[in-house]
């Protein structure tokens, strides 16, 4: 009998949340210590100064890393928290499309993967992932494929392979 293993989606999503949070922390540090990296032209609108953006992104990254760690608990609130953060992060990355279009699109794609993993990747109840239910499903499929009724013999097989014709021999 197998022991209950952790869900792969759980680790995948937690890793993505931690990585995207770490990247946000790095983006915040860059905005804080090297503001000339993000150059906004006179026509671009900048709501906050670079230092403020740096602190905001750094704190946002810490919250996302915390969400990734919380997802490892397997609790429903952590999943909802991760979905909300990934959704907000995807929307926030739209603000960086002008400054860093490729990175923004990659970050949005990762956020979409996180949302998918948190909504579609896990069983709905804890009992659905139990080894007994996995084994029961496997055995029922095995029985269905191996205990199927055998085809009946054809008329040629019933007569021993001798074929009779309507004409006399």
Coordinates of C-alpha atoms in Angstrom, one line a residue, residues 63-142:
X63 CA 3.8 39.0 0.3
X64 CA 3.9 36.8 -2.8
X65 CA 6.7 34.7 -1.3
X66 CA 4.6 34.3 1.9
X67 CA 1.7 33.2 -0.3
X68 CA 3.9 30.6 -2.0
X69 CA 4.9 29.2 1.4
X70 CA 1.2 29.3 2.6
X71 CA 0.1 27.3 -0.5
X72 CA 2.3 24.5 0.7
X73 CA 0.0 24.1 3.7
X74 CA -2.7 22.9 1.3
X75 CA -5.4 25.1 2.9
X76 CA -8.2 26.6 0.9
X77 CA -7.5 30.1 2.2
X78 CA -4.0 29.9 0.9
X79 CA -5.2 28.9 -2.5
X80 CA -7.7 31.8 -2.6
X81 CA -5.0 34.2 -1.3
X82 CA -2.6 32.9 -4.1
X83 CA -5.3 33.4 -6.8
X84 CA -6.0 37.0 -5.6
X85 CA -2.3 37.9 -5.5
X86 CA -1.5 36.3 -8.9
X87 CA -4.5 38.2 -10.4
X88 CA -3.4 41.5 -8.9
X89 CA 0.2 40.9 -10.0
X90 CA -0.9 40.2 -13.6
X91 CA -2.8 43.5 -13.6
X92 CA 0.1 45.3 -11.9
X93 CA 2.5 44.0 -14.6
X94 CA 0.4 45.9 -17.2
X95 CA 1.8 49.1 -15.7
X96 CA 5.3 47.9 -16.8
X97 CA 4.5 47.0 -20.4
X98 CA 5.9 50.3 -21.7
X99 CA 9.1 50.0 -19.7
X100 CA 9.7 46.3 -20.0
X101 CA 7.3 44.7 -22.5
X102 CA 8.9 41.2 -22.7
X103 CA 9.3 40.8 -19.0
X104 CA 5.7 42.0 -18.4
X105 CA 4.3 39.4 -20.8
X106 CA 6.4 36.6 -19.2
X107 CA 5.3 37.7 -15.7
X108 CA 1.6 37.8 -16.8
X109 CA 2.0 34.3 -18.3
X110 CA 3.5 33.0 -15.1
X111 CA 0.6 34.5 -13.1
X112 CA -1.9 32.8 -15.4
X113 CA -0.1 29.5 -14.8
X114 CA -0.4 30.1 -11.1
X115 CA -4.1 30.9 -11.4
X116 CA -4.6 27.7 -13.4
X117 CA -2.6 25.6 -11.0
X118 CA -4.6 26.9 -8.0
X119 CA -8.0 26.5 -9.6
X120 CA -7.7 23.4 -11.8
X121 CA -4.8 21.3 -10.5
X122 CA -5.9 19.9 -7.2
X123 CA -8.5 17.5 -6.1
X124 CA -11.7 19.1 -4.7
X125 CA -11.6 17.1 -1.4
X126 CA -8.8 15.6 0.7
X127 CA -10.4 12.2 0.2
X128 CA -10.1 12.4 -3.6
X129 CA -6.4 12.1 -3.4
X130 CA -6.3 9.1 -1.0
X131 CA -4.3 6.0 -2.1
X132 CA -7.4 3.8 -1.7
X133 CA -9.4 5.8 -4.2
X134 CA -6.5 5.8 -6.6
X135 CA -6.1 2.0 -6.2
X136 CA -9.9 1.5 -6.6
X137 CA -9.9 3.5 -9.8
X138 CA -6.9 1.6 -11.2
X139 CA -8.5 -1.8 -10.3
X140 CA -11.9 -0.9 -11.9
X141 CA -10.1 0.2 -15.1
X142 CA -8.0 -3.0 -15.0

